[in-house]
Coordinates of C-alpha atoms and ligand atoms in Angstrom, one line a residue:
X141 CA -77.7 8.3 -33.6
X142 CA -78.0 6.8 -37.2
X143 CA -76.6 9.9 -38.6
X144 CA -73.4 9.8 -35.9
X145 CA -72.5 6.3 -36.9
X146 CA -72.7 7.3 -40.4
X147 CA -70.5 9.9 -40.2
X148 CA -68.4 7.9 -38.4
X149 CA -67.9 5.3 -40.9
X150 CA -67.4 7.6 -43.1
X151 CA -64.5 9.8 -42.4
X152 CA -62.9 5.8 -41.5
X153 CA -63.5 4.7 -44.5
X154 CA -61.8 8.2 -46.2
X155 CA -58.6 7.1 -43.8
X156 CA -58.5 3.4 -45.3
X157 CA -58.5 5.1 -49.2
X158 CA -56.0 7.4 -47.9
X159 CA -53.9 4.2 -46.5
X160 CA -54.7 2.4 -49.7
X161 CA -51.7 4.2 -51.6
X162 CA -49.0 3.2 -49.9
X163 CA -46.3 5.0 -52.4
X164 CA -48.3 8.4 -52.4
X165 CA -46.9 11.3 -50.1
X166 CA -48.3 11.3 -46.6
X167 CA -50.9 14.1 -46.8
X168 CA -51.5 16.6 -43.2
X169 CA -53.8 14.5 -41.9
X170 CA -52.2 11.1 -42.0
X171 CA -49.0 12.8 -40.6
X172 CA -51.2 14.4 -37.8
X173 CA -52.7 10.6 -37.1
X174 CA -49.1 9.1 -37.9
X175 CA -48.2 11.5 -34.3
X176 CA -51.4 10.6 -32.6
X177 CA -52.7 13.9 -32.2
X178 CA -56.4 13.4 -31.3
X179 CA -55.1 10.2 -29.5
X180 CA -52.9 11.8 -27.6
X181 CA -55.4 14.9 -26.7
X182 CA -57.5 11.9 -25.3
X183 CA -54.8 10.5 -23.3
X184 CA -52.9 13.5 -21.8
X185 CA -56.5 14.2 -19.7
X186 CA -55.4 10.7 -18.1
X187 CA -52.0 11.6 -17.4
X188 CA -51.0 9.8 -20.7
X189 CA -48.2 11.5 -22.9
X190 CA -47.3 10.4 -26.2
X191 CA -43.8 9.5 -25.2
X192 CA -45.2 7.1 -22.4
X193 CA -47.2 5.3 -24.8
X194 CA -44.2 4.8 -27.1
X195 CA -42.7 3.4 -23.7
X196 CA -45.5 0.4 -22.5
X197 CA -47.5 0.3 -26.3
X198 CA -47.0 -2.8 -28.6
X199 CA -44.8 -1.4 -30.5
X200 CA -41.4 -1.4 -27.9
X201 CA -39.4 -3.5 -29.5
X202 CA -41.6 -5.3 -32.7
X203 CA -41.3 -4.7 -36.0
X204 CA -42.3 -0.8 -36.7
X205 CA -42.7 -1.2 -40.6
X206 CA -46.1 -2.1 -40.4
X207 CA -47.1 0.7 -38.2
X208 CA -48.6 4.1 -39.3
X209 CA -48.5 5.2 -42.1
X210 CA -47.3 2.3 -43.4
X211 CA -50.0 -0.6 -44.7
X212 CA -49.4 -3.9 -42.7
X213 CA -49.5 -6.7 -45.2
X214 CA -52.4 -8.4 -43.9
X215 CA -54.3 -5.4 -45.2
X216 CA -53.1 -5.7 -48.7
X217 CA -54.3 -9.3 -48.8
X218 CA -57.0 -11.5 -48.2
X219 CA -57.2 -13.3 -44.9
X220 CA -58.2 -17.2 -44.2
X221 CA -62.0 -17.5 -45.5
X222 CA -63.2 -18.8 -42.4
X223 CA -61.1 -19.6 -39.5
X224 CA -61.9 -23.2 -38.2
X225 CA -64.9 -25.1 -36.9
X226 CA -64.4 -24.1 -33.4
X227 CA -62.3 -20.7 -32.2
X228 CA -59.3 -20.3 -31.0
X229 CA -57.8 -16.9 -29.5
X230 CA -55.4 -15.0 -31.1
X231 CA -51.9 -16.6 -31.3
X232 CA -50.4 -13.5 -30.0
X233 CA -52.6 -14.3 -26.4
X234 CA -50.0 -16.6 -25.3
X235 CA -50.0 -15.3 -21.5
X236 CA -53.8 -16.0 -21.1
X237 CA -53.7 -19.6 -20.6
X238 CA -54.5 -21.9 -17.4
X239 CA -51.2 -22.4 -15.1
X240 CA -51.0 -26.4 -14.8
X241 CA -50.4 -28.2 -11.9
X242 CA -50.3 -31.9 -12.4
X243 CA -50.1 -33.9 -9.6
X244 CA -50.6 -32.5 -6.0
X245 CA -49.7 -35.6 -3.6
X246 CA -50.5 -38.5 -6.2
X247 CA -50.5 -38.1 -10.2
X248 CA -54.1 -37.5 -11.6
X249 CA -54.7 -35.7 -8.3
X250 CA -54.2 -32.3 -10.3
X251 CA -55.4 -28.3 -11.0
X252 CA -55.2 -25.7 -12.8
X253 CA -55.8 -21.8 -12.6
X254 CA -57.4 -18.8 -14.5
X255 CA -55.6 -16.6 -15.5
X256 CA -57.0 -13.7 -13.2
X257 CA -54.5 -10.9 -14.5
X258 CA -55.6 -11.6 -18.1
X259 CA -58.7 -11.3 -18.4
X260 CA -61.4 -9.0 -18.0
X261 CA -65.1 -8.6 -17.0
X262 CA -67.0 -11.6 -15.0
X263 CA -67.5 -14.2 -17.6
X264 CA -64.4 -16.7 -17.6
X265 CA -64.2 -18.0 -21.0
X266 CA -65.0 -22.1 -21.1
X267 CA -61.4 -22.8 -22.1
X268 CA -60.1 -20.8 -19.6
X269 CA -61.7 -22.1 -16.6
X270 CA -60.2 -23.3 -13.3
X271 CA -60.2 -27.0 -12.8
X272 CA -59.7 -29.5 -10.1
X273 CA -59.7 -33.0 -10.1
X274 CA -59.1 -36.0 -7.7
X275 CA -58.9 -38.7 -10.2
X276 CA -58.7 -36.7 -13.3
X277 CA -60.7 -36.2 -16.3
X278 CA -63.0 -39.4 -17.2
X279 CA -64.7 -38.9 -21.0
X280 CA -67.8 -39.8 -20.1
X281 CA -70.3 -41.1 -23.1
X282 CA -73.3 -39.1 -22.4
X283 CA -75.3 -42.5 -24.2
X284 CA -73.5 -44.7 -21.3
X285 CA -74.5 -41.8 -18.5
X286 CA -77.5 -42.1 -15.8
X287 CA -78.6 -39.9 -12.7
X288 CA -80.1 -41.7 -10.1
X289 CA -82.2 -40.5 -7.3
X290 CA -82.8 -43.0 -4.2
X291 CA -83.4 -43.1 -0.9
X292 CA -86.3 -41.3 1.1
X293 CA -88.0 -41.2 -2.2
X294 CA -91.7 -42.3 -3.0
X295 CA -90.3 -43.3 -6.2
X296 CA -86.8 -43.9 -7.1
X297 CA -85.9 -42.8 -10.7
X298 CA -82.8 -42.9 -13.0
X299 CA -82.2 -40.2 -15.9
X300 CA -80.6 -40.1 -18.7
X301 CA -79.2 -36.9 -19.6
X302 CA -81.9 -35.7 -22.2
X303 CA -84.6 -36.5 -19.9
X304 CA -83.1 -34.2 -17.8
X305 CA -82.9 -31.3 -20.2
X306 CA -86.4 -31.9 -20.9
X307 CA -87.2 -30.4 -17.5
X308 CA -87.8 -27.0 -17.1
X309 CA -84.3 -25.2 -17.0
X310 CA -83.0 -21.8 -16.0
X311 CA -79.9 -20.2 -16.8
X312 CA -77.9 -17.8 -13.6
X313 CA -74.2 -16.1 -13.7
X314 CA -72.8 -17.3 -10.8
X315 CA -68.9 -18.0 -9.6
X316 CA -67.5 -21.0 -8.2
X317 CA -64.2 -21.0 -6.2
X318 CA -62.6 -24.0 -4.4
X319 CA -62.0 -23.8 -0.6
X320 CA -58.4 -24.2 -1.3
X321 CA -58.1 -20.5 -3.2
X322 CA -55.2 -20.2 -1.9
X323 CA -54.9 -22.1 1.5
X324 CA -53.3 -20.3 4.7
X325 CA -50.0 -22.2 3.8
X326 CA -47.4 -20.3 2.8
X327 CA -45.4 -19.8 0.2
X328 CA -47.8 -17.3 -1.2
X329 CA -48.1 -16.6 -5.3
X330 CA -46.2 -14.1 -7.0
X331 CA -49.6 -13.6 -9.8
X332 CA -53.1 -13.1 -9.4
X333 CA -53.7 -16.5 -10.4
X334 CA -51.2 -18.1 -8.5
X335 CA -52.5 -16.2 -5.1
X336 CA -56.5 -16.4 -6.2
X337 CA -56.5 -18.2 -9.6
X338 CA -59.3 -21.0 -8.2
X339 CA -62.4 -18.5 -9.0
X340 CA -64.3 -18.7 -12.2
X341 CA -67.5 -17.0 -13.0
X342 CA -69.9 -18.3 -15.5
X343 CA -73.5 -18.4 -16.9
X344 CA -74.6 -22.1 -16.0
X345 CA -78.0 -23.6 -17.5
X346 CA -79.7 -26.5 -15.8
X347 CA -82.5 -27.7 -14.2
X348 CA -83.6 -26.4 -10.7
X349 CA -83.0 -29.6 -8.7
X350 CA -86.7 -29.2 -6.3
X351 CA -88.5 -29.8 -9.8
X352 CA -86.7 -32.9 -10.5
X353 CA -87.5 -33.9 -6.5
X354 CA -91.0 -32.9 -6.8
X355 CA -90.8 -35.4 -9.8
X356 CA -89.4 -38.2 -7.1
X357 CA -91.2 -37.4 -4.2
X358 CA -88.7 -36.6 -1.0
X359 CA -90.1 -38.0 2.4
X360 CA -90.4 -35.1 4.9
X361 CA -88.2 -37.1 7.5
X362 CA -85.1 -36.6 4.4
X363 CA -82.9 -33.5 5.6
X364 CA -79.8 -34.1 3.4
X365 CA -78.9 -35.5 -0.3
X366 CA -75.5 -37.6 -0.4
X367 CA -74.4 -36.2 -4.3
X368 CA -71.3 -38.9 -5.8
X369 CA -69.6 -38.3 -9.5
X370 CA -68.7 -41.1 -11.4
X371 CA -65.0 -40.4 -11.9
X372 CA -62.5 -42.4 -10.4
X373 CA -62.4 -40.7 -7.1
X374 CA -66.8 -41.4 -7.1
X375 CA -66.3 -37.8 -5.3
X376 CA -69.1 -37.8 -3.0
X377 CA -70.2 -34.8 -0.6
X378 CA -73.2 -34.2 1.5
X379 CA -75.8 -31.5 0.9
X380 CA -78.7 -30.2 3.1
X381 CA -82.1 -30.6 1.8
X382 CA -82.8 -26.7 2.6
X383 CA -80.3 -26.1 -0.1
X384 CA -80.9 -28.5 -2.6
X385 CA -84.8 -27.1 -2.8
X386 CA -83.5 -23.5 -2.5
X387 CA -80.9 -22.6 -5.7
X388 CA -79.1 -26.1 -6.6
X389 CA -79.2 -26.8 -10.1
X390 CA -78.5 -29.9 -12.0
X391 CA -76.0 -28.5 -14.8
X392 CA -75.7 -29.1 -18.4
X393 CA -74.4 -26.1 -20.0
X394 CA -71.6 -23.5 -19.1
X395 CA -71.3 -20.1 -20.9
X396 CA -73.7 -21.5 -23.8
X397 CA -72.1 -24.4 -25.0
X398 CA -72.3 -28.0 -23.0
X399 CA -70.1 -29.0 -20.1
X400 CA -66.7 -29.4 -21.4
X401 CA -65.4 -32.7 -19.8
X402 CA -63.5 -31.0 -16.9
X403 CA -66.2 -29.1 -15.7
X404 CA -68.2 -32.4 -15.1
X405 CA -69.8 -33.4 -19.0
X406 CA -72.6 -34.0 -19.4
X407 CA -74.3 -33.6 -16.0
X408 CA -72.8 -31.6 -12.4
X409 CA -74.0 -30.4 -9.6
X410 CA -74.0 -26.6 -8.9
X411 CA -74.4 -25.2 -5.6
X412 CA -74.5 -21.4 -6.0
X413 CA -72.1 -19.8 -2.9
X414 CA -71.1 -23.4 -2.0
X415 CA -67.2 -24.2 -1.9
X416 CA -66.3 -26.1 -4.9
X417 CA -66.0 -29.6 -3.9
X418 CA -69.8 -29.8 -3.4
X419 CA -70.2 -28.8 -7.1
X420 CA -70.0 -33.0 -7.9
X421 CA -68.6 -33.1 -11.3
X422 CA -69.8 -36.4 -13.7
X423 CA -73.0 -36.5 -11.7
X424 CA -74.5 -39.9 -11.4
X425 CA -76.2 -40.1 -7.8
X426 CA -78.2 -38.7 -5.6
X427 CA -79.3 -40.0 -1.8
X428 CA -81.9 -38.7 -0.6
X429 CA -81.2 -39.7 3.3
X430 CA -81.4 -38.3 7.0
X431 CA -78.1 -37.7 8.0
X432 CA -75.0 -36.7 6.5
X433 CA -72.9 -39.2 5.0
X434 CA -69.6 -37.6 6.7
X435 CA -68.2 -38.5 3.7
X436 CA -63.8 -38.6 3.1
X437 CA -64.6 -35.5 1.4
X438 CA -66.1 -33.9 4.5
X439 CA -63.9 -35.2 7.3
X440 CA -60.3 -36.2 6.6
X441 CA -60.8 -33.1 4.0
X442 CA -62.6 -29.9 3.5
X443 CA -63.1 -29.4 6.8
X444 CA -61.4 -26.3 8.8
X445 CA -59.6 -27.7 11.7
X446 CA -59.1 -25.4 14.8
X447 CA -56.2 -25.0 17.2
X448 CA -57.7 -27.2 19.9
X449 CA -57.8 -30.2 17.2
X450 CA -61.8 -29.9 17.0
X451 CA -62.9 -28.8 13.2
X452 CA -65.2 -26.4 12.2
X453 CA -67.7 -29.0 10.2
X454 CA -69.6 -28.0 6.8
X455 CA -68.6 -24.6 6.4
X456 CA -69.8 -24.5 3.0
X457 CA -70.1 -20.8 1.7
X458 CA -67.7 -18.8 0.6
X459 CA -67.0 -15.8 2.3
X460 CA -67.0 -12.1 0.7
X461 CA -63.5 -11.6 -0.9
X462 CA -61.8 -9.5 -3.5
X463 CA -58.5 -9.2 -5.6
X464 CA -56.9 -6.3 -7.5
X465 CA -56.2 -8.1 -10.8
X466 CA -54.7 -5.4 -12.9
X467 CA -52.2 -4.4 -12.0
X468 CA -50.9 -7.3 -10.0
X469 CA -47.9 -9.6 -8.8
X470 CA -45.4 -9.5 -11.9
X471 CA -46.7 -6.8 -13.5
X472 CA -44.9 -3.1 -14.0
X473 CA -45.7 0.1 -13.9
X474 CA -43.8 2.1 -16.6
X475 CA -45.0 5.6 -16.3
X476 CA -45.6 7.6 -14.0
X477 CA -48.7 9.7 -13.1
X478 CA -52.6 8.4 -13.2
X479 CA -53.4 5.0 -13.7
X480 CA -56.4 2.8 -13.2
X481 CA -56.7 -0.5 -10.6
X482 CA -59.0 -3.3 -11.7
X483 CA -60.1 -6.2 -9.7
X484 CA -62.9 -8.5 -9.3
X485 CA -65.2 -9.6 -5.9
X486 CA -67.8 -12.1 -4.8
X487 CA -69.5 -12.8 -2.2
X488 CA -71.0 -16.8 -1.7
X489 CA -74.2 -14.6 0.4
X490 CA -75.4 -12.8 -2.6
X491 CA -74.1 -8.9 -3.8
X492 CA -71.5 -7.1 -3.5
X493 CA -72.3 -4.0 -1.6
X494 CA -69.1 -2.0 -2.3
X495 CA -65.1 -2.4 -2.4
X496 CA -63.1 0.1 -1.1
X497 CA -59.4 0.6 -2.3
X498 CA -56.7 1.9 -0.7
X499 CA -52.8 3.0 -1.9
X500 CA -51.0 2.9 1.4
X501 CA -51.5 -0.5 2.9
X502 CA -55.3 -0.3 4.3
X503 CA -53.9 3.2 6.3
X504 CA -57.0 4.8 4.3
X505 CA -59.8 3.6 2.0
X506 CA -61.7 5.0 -1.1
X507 CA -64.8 3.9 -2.8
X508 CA -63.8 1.7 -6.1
X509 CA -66.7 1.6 -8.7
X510 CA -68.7 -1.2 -9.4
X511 CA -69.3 -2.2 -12.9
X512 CA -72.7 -3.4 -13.5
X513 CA -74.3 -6.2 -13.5
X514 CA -73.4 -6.8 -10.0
X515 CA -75.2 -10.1 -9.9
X516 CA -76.3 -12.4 -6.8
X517 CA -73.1 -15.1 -6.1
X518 CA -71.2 -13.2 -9.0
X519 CA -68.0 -11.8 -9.9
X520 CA -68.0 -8.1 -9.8
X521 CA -65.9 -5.7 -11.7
X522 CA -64.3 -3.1 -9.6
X523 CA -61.9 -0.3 -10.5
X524 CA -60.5 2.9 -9.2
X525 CA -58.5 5.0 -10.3
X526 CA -54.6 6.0 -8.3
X527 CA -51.7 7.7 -9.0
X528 CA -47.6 7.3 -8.9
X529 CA -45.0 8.9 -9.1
X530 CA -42.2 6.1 -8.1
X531 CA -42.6 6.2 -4.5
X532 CA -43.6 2.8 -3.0
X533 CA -47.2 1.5 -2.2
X534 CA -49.3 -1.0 -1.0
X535 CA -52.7 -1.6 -3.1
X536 CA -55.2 -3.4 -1.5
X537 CA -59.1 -4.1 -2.1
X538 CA -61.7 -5.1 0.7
X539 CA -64.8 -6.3 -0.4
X540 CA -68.4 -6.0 1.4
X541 CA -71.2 -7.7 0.9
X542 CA -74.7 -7.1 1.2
X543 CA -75.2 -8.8 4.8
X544 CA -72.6 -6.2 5.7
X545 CA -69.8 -8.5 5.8
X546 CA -66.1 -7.2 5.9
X547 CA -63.4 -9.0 3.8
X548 CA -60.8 -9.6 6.9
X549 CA -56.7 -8.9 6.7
X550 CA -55.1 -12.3 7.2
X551 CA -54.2 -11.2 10.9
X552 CA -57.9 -10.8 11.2
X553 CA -58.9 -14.2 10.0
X554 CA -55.8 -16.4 11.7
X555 CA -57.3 -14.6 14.9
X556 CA -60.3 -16.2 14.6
X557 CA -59.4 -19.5 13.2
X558 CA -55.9 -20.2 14.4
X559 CA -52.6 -21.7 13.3
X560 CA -53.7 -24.8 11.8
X561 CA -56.3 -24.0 9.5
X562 CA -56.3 -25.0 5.9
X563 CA -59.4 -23.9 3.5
X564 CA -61.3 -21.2 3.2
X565 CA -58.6 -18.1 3.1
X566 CA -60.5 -15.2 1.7
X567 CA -58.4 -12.5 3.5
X568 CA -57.6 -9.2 1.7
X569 CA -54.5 -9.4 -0.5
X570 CA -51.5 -6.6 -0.6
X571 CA -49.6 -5.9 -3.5
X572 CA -46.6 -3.9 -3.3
X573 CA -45.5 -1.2 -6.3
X574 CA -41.5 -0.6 -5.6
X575 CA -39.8 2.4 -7.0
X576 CA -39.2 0.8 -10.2
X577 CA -42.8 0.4 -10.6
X578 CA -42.6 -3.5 -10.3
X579 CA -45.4 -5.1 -8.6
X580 CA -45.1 -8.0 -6.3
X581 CA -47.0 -10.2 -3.8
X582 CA -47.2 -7.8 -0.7
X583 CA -47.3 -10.4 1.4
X584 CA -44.0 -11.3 2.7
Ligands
MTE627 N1 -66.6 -35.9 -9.3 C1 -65.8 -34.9 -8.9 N2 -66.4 -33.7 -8.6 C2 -65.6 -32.7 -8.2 C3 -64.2 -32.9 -8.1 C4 -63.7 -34.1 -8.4 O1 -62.4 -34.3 -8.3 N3 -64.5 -35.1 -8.8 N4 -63.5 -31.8 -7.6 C5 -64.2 -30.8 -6.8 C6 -63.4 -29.7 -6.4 S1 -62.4 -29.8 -5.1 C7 -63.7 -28.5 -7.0 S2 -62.9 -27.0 -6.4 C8 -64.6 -28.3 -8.2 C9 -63.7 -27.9 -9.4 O2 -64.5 -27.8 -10.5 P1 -63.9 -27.4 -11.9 O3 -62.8 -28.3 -12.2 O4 -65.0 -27.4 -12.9 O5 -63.4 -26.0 -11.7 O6 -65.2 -29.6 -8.5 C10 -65.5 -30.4 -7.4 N5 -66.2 -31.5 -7.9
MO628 MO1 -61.7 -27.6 -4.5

């Protein structure tokens, strides 16, 4: 192992002396790499050819003078000493940012989307994170900010936030997606984040909330906690007491760092598999009571209304769903021959059992691979690979979970809940490859 690395280092290291002369003749080797010989060897087992990479590579269209065998200036000086006190991506990343919606039906009433088609693995990076809000983002002083627990309590208690990261705390990859991702409402999205861009994944660390009930004392006769944020919409949603002593977790951190202030700094309730809304942002009270508080939140909203007028009440977990990422709505395909499908899945029930694939519009289905971890209420990587050759097709993914539930087709799903329904659209999503190779939403 040692001796491979070595050797590895070494013959790069020979390649950077070689590029260190910028004037010299090119010797063999550097013309051989100039070509991308061993590159291409790589490549053309995947269908690859040189002249295809010329075609999609970074280099259609830039500035070629800095490319092999040249020396690119920024090798012939020294960069920035240390970049800045907190990161930023590269400048040239301009397409992986948050789409922005300000405003839905009142201003401050607003969200924005990942960037589905940009990124990849499960972790969505802090910055990049979904958001919705109903009365936009309050800076809360973490000094000025208290949870209190009443109700059916022995003894009532308020927190401040460092007593509460004195409890014992745990840390779990989980995802959060709001019900609304997307809603049955046409018009659909033309990008993965447009059509599914309201999923996030991330490592959250907080305290189990059963400890900090133990700490109150819940009277047995208690079957659900009433959870409200302190933003201006004091967002308030009902949760049942099986849950909050099963997996709910009083949050403080997200991917390492603490809460950024649209997440919910410095305190938020996660409820792993739960739709969004119960995840109370800017956390400041919990009531421990009997019934549920049929709150706005869980009434005139987030509810699933049925074709009769009745609603399907608290239908809080979030189905088993998938979505081919890459490639996806607005993206092209500009060779022909064997490519490779990415995508993500979760399930609000625990693992993903498999995700199948299929070319030809869910006619037939093949096994994707799973990338591992493939984590409890997770995203999980998927890819598979497919092939083209400029005739049209239909890419789809269908997730399963490990309670052997089916992602539906939308057909599927408006059977079972009608016409009128609003939340909770996790049906499998088409995308269509034309004869150009350009990729649009399949569904029309
Ligand atoms: N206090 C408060 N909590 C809230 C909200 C809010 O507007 N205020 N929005 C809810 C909704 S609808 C969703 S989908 C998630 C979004 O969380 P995020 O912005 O961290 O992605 O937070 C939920 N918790
Ligand atoms: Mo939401």
């Amino acid at each position: 192992m040692t001796e491979h690395r070595d050797s590895a280092v070494r013959s790069a290291s020979t390649q950077l002396s070689e590029q260190g002369a910028p004037d010299a003749p090119v010797p063999e080797r550097r013309r051989f790499l100039a070509k991308g010989g061993a590159l291409a060897g790589a490549l053309a087992t995947f269908g690859l050819s040189e002249h295809s990479l010329a075609q999609s590579g970074t280099a259609a269209g830039a500035e070629t003078a800095n490319l092999p065998p040249n020396v690119p200036p920024w090798t012939k000086q020294l960069g920035e000493p240390t970049a800045s006190p907190y990161g930023k991506p590269s400048k040239f990343e301009t397409r992986a940012v948050r789409n922005l919606y300000p405003g839905l039906t009142e201003p401050m009433s607003a969200y924005s989307t990942t960037p589905l088609q940009e990124l990849d693995g499960i972790i969505t990076p802090n910055g990049l994170f979904y958001e919705r809000h109903h009365a936009g983002v309050p800076q809360v002083d973490p000094a000025q900010h208290r949870l209190m627990i009443h109700g059916l309590v022995q003894k009532p208690l308020v927190f401040t936030v460092d007593e509460l990261r004195q409890f014992p705390s745990e840390s779990h990859i989980y995802f959060m997606e709001c019900s609304g991702n997307p809603s049955f409402l046409p018009p659909w999205g033309k990008t993965a984040a447009e059509v599914a861009g309201l999923v996030s994944c991330a490592e959250w660390t907080g305290v189990p909330l059963k400890i900090v009930l133990q700490e109150v004392g819940v009277d047995p006769a208690a079957e659900w906690i009433i959870a409200e944020g302190a933003d201006g919409a004091a967002m308030t949603r009902s949760i049942p007491m099986s849950k909050c002593m099963d997996d709910v977790l009083l949050v403080y951190s997200q991917n390492g760092e603490r809460l950024r202030p649209e997440q919910g700094y410095p305190l938020r309730l996660f409820v792993p598999g739960y739709e969004g809304n119960t995840h109370i942002k800017w956390l400041r009270r919990l009531h421990v009571v009997k019934q549920a508080g049929y709150t706005r939140e869980e009434t005139a909203k987030y509810t699933d209304l049925m074709d009769d007028g009745r609603a399907r009440k608290f239908s809080f977990i979030m189905e088993c769903k998938s979505i081919i990422t890459h490639p996806s709505g607005t993206h092209k395909l500009t060779r022909k021959g064997k490519h490779e499908m990415r995508g993500i899945a979760w399930s609000g029930r625990g693992r993903i059992a498999h995700v199948d694939v299929s070319v030809d519009g869910g006619n037939t289905w093949t096994e994707a691979q799973l990338q591992q971890p493939v984590l409890n209420k997770a995203l999980t990587a998927f890819r598979a690979p497919f092939e083209w050759n400029g005739e049209e097709l239909t890419l789809m993914s269908r997730a399963v979970d490990e309670t052997g539930y089916v992602q539906p087709t939308l057909e599927q799903l408006t059977a079972v809940r009608g016409q009128v329904s609003f939340y909770h659209n996790n049906s499998i999503q088409p995308w269509k490859v034309d004869a150009n190779g350009e990729v649009t939403n399949g569904r029309a």
